[in-house]
PDB file of C-alpha atoms in Angstrom:
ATOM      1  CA  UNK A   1       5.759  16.615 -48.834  1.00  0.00           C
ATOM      2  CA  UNK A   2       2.325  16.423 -50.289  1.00  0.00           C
ATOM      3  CA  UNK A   3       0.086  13.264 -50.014  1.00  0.00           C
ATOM      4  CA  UNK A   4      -2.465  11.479 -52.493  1.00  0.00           C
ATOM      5  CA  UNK A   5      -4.815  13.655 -53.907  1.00  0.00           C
ATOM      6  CA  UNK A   6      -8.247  12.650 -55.629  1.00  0.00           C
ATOM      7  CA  UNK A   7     -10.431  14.993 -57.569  1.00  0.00           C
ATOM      8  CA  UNK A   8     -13.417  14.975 -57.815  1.00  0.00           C
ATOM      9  CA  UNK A   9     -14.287  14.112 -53.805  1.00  0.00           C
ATOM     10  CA  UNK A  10     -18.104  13.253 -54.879  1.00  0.00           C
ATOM     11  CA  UNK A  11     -19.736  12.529 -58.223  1.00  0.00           C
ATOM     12  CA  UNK A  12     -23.404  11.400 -59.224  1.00  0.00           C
ATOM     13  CA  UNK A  13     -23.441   9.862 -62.456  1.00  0.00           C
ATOM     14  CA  UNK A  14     -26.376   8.511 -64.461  1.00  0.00           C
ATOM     15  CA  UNK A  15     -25.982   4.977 -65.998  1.00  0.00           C
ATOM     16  CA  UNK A  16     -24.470   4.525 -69.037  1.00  0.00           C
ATOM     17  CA  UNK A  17     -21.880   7.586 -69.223  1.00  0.00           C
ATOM     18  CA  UNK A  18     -18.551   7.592 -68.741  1.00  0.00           C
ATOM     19  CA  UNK A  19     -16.440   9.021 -66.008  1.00  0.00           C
ATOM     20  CA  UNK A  20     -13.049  10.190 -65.263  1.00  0.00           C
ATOM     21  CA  UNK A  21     -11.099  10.065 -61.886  1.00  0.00           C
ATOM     22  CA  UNK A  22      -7.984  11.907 -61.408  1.00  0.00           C
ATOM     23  CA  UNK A  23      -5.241  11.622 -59.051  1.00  0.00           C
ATOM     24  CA  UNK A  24      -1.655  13.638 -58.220  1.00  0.00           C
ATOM     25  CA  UNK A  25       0.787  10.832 -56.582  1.00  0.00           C
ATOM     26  CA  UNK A  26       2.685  11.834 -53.509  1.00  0.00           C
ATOM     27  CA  UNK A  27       5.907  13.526 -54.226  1.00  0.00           C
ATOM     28  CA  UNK A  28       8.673  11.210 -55.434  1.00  0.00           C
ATOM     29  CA  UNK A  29       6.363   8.149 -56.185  1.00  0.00           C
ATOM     30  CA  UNK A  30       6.360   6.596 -59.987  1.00  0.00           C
ATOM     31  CA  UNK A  31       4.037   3.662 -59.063  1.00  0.00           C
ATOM     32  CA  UNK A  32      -0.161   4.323 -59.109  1.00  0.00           C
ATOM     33  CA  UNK A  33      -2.847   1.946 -57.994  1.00  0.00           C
ATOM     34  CA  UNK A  34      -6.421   2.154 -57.570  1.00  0.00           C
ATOM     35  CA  UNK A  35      -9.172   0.377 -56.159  1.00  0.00           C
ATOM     36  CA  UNK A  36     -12.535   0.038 -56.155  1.00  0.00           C
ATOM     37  CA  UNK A  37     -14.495  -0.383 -52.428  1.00  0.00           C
ATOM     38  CA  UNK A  38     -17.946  -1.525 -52.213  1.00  0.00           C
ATOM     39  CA  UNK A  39     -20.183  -0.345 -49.329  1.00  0.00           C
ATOM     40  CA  UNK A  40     -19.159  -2.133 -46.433  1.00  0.00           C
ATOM     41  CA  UNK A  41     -16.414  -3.972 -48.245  1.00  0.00           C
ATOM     42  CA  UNK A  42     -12.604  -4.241 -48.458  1.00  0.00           C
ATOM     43  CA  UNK A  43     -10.913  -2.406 -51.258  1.00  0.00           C
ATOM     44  CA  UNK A  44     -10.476  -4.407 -54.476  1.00  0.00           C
ATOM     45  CA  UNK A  45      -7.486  -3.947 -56.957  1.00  0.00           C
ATOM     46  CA  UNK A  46      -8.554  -2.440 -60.349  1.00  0.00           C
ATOM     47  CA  UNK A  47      -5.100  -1.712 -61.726  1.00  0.00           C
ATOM     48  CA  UNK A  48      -1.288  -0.688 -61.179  1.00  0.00           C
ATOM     49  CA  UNK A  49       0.968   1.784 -63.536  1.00  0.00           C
ATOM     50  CA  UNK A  50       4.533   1.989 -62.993  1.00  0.00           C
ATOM     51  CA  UNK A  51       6.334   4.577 -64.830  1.00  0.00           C
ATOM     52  CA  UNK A  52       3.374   5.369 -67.694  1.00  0.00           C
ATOM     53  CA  UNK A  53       2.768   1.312 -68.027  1.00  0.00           C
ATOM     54  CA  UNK A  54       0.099  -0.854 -67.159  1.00  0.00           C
ATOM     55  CA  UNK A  55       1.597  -3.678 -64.742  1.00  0.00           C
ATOM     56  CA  UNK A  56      -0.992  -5.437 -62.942  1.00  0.00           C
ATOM     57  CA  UNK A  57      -4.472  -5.668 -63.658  1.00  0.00           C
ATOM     58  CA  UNK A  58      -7.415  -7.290 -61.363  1.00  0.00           C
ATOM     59  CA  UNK A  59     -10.491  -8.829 -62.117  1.00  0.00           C
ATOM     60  CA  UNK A  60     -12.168  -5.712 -63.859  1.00  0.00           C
ATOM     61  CA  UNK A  61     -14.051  -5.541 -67.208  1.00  0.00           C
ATOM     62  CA  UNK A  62     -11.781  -3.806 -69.996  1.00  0.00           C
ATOM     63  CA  UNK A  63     -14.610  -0.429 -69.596  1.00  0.00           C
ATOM     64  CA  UNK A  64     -12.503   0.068 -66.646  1.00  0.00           C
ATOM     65  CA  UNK A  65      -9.418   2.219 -68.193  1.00  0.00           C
ATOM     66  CA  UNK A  66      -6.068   3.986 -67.075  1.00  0.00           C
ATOM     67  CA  UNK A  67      -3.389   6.402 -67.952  1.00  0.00           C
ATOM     68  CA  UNK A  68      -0.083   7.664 -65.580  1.00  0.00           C
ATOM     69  CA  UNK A  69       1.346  10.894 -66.952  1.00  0.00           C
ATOM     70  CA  UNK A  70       5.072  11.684 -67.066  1.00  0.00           C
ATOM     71  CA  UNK A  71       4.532  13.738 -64.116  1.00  0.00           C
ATOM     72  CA  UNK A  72       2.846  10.462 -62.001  1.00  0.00           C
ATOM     73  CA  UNK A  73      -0.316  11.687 -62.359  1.00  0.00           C
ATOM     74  CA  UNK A  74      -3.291   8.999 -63.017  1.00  0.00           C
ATOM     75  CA  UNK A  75      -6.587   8.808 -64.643  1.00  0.00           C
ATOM     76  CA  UNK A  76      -9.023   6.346 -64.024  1.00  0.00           C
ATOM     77  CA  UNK A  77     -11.586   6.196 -66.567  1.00  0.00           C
ATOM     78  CA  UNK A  78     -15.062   3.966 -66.700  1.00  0.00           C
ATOM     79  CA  UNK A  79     -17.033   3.794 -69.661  1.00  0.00           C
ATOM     80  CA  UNK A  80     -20.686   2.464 -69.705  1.00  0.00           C
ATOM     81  CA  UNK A  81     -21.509   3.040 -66.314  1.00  0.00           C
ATOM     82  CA  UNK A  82     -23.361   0.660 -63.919  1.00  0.00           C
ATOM     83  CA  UNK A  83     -25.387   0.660 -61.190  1.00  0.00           C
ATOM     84  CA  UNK A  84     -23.072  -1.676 -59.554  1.00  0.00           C
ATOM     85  CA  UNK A  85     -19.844   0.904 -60.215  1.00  0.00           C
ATOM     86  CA  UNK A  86     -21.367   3.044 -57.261  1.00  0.00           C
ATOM     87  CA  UNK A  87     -17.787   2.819 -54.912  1.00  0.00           C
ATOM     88  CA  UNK A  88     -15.344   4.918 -53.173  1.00  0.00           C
ATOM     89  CA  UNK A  89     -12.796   4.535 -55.616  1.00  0.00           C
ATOM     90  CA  UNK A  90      -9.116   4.931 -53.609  1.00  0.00           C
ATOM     91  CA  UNK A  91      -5.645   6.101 -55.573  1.00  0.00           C
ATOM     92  CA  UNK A  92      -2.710   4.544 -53.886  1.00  0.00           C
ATOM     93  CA  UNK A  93       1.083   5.380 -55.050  1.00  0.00           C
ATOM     94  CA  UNK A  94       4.697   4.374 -53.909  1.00  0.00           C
ATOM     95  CA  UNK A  95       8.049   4.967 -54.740  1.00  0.00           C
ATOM     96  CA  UNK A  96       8.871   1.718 -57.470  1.00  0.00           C
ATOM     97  CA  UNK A  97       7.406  -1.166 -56.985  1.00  0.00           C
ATOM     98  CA  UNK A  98       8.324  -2.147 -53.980  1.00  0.00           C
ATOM     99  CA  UNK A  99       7.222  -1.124 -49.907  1.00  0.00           C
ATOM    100  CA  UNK A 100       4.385   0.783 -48.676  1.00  0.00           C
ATOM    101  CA  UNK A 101       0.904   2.612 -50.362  1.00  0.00           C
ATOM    102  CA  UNK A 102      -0.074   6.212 -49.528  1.00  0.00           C
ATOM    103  CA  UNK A 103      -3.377   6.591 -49.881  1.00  0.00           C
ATOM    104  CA  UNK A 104      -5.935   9.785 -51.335  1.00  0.00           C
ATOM    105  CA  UNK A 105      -9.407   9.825 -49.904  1.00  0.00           C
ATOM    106  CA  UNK A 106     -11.217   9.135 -52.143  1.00  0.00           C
ATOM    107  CA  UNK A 107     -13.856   9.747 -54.995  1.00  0.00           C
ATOM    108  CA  UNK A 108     -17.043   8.585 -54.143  1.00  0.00           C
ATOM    109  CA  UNK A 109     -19.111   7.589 -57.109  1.00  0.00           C
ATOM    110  CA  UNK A 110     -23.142   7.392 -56.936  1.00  0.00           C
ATOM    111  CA  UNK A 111     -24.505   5.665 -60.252  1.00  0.00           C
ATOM    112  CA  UNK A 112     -27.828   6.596 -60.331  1.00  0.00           C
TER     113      UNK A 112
ATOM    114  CA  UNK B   1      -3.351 -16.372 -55.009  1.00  0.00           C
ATOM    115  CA  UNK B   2      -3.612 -14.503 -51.858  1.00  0.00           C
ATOM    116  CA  UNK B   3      -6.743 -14.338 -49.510  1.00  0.00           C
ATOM    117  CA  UNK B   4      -7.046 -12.449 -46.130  1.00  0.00           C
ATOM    118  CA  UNK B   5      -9.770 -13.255 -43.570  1.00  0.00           C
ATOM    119  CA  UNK B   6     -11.279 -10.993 -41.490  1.00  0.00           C
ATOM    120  CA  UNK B   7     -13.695 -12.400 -39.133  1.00  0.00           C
ATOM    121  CA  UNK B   8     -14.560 -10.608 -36.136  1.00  0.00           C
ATOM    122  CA  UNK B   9     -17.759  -8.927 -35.871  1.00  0.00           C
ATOM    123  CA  UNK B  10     -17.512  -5.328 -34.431  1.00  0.00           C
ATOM    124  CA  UNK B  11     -15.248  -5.051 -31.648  1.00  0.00           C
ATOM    125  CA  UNK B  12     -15.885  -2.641 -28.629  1.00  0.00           C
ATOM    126  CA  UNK B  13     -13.510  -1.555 -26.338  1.00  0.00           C
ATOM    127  CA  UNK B  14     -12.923   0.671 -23.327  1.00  0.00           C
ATOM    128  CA  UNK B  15     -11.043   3.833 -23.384  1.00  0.00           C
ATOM    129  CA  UNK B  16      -7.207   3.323 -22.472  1.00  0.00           C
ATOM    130  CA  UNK B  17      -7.370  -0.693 -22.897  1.00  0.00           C
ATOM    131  CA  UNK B  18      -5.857  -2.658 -25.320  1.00  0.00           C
ATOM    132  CA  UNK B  19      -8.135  -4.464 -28.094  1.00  0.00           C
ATOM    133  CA  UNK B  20      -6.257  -7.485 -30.340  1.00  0.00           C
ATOM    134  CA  UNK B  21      -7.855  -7.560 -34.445  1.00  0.00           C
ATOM    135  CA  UNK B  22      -7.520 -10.757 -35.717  1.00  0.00           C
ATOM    136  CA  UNK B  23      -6.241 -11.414 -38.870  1.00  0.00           C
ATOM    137  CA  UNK B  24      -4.952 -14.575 -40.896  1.00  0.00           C
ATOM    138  CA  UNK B  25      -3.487 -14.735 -44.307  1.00  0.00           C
ATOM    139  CA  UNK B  26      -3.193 -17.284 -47.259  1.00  0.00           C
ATOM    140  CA  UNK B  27      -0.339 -16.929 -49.491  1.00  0.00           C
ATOM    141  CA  UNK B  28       2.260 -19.170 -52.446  1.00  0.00           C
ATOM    142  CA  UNK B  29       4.352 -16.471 -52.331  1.00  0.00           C
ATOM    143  CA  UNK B  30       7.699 -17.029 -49.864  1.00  0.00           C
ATOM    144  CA  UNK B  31       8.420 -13.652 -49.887  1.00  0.00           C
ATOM    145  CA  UNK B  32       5.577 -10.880 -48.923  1.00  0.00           C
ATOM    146  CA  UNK B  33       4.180  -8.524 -46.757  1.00  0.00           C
ATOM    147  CA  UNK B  34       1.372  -7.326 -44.311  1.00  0.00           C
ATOM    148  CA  UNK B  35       0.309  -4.423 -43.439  1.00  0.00           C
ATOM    149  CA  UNK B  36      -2.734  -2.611 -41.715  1.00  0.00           C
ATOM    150  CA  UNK B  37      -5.099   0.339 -42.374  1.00  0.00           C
ATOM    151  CA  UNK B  38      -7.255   2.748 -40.665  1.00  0.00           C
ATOM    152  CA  UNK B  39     -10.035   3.653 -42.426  1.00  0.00           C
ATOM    153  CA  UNK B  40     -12.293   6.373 -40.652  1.00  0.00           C
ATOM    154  CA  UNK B  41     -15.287   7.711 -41.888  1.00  0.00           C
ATOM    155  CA  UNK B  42     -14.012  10.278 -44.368  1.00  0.00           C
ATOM    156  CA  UNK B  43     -12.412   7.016 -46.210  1.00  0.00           C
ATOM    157  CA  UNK B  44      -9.069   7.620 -46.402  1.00  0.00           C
ATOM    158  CA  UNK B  45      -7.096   4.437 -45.961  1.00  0.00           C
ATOM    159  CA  UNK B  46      -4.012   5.938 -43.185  1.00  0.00           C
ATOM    160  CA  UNK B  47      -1.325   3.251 -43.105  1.00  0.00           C
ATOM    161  CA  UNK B  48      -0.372   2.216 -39.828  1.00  0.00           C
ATOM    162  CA  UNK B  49       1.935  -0.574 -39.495  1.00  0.00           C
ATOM    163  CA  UNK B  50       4.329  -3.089 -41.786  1.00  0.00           C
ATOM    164  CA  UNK B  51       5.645  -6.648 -41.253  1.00  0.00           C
ATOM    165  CA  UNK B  52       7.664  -8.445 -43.832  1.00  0.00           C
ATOM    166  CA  UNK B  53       7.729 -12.200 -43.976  1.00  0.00           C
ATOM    167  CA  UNK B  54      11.287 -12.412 -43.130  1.00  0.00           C
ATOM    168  CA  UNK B  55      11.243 -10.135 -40.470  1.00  0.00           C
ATOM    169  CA  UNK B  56      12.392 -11.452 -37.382  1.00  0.00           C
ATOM    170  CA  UNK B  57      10.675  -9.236 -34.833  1.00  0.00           C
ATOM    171  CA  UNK B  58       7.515  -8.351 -34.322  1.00  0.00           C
ATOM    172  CA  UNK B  59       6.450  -4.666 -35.831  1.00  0.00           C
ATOM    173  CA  UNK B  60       5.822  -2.127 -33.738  1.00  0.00           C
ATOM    174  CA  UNK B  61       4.838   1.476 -34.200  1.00  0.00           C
ATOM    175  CA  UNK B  62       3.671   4.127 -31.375  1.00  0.00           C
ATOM    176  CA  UNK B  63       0.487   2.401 -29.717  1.00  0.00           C
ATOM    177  CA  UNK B  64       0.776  -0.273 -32.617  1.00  0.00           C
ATOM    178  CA  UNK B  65       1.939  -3.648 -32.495  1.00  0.00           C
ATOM    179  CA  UNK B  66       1.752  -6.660 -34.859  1.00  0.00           C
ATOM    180  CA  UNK B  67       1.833 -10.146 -33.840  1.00  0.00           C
ATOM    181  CA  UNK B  68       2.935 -11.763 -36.307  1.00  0.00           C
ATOM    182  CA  UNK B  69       2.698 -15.905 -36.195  1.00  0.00           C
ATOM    183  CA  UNK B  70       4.175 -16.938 -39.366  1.00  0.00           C
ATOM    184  CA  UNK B  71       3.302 -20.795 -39.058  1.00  0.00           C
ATOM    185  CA  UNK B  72       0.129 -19.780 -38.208  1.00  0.00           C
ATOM    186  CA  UNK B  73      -0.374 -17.824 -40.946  1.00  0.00           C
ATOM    187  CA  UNK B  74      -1.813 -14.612 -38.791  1.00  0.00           C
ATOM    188  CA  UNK B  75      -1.011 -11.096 -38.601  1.00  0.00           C
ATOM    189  CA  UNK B  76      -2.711  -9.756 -35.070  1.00  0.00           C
ATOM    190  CA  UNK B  77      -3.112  -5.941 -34.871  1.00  0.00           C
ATOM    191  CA  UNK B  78      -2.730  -5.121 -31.114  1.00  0.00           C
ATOM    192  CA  UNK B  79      -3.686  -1.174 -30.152  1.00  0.00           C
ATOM    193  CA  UNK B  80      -2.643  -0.383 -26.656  1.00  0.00           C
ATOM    194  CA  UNK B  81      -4.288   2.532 -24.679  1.00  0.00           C
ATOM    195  CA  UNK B  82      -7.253   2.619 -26.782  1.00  0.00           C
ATOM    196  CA  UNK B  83      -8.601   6.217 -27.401  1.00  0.00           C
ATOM    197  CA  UNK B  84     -11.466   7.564 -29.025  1.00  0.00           C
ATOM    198  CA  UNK B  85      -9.939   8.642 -31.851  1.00  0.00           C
ATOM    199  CA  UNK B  86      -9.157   5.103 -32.787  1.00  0.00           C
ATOM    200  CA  UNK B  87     -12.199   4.435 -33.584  1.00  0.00           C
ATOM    201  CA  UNK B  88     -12.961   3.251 -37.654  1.00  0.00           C
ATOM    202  CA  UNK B  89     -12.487   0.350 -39.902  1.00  0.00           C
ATOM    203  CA  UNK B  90      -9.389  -1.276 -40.037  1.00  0.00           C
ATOM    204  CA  UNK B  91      -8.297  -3.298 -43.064  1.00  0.00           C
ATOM    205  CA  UNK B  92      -5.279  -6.207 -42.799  1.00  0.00           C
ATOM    206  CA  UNK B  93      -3.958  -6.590 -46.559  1.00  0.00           C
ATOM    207  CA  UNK B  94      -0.859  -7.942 -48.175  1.00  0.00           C
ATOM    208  CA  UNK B  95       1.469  -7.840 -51.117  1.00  0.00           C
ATOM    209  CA  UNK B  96       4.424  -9.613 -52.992  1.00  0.00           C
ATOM    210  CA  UNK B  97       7.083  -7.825 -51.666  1.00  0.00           C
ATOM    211  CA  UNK B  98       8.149  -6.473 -54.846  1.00  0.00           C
ATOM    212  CA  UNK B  99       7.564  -6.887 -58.499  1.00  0.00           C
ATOM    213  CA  UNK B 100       5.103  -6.148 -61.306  1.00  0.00           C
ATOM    214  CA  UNK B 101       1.414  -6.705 -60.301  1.00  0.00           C
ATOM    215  CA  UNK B 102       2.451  -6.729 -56.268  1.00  0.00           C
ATOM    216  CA  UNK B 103      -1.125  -5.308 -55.390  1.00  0.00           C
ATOM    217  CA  UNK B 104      -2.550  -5.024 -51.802  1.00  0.00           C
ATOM    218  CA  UNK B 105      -5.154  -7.602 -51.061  1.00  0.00           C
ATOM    219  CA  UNK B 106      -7.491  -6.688 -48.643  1.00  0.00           C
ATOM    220  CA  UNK B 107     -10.040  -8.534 -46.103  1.00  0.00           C
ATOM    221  CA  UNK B 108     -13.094  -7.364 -45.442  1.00  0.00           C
ATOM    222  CA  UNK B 109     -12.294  -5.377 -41.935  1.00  0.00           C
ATOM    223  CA  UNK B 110     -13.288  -5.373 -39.268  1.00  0.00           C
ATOM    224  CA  UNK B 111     -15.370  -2.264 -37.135  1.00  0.00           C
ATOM    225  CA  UNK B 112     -14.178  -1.482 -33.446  1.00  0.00           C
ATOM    226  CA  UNK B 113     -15.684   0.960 -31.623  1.00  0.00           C
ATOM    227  CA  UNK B 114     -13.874   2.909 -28.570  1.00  0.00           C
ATOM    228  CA  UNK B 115     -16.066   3.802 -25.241  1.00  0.00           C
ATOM    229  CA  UNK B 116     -15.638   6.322 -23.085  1.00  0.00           C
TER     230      UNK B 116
END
């Protein structure tokens, strides 16, 4: 079976435009996550989707957007960039909404 | 709410020995669970062991133990036979066990370096 996989693996941005992070789910799994980890940080929770719907959001401003696609796929989407959204930004998915997270590695986002 | 604390500073340990990463937890929630990542430098998070709060025994997993304390409120990884290859960042989170919104919250990890 195929893991988590995260496109674009590196991105340089310039503040103030938008950006758009995609990733495929592992085989079989209908629940998305992603998170956003600052430099020397622990991963923070930006927002879950379970079966095309939004069902848990953290403590992110509403420029930080989502989609899941019938097929499980995800978008994460941040408008108005910021200096401070420069992260590795981590896709995590599971089968319902329950047990453990596979994890991609990673898009890592430079907001220059 | 949930809160994990990682406090160690980075941990060193000889090749082949056993190293302990402390972890403790702060949770409402009667049901959950803990879990901890490997995070090397390409940043992928690799899962490498579960405990659920009403789990009786202690996880184990290959080289990978937890010790879990429940009254205490601490989730221990314990890696025996140490090899290089172990060393990264490793991350203790936890989750609701199930349910809308049952995120992973993370602590802040903790470094440990293997020596030849």
């Amino acid at each position: 079976e195929t893991g988590v996989t995260q496109s674009p693996t590196h991105l340089i941005k310039t503040r103030g435009q938008q950006v758009t992070l995609r990733c495929s789910s592992q085989s079989g799994h209908n629940t998305v996550s992603w998170y956003q980890q600052a430099l020397g940080q622990g991963p923070q929770f930006i927002f879950q989707y379970y079966r095309e719907e939004e069902n848990g959001r953290g403590n992110f401003p509403p420029r930080f957007s989502g989609l899941q696609f019938p097929n499980y796929s995800s978008e994460l989407n941040v408008n108005a960039l910021e200096l401070d959204d420069s992260a590795l930004y981590l896709c995590a998915s599971r089968q319902g909404q329950g047990g453990g997270y596979t994890f991609g590695s990673g898009t890592r986002l430079t907001v220059v | 709410a949930q809160k994990i604390t990682q406090t160690q500073p980075g941990m060193f340990v000889q090749e082949k020995e056993a190293v302990t990463l402390d972890c403790t937890y702060d949770t409402s929630d009667q049901s959950y669970g803990l879990f901890w990542y490997k995070q090397p430098s390409s940043g992928e998070m690799i899962f490498l062991i579960y405990q659920g709060s009403y789990d009786e025994q202690n996880a184990t997993e290959g080289r990978y133990s937890l010790n879990f304390q429940k009254a205490r409120k601490s989730a221990n990884l314990v890696i025996s036979a140490s090899q290089l290859g172990d060393s990264a960042m490793y991350f203790c989170a936890m989750s609701r066990r199930t349910g809308a919104n049952s995120k992973l919250t993370f602590g802040k990890g903790i470094t440990l370096s293997v020596r030849p």
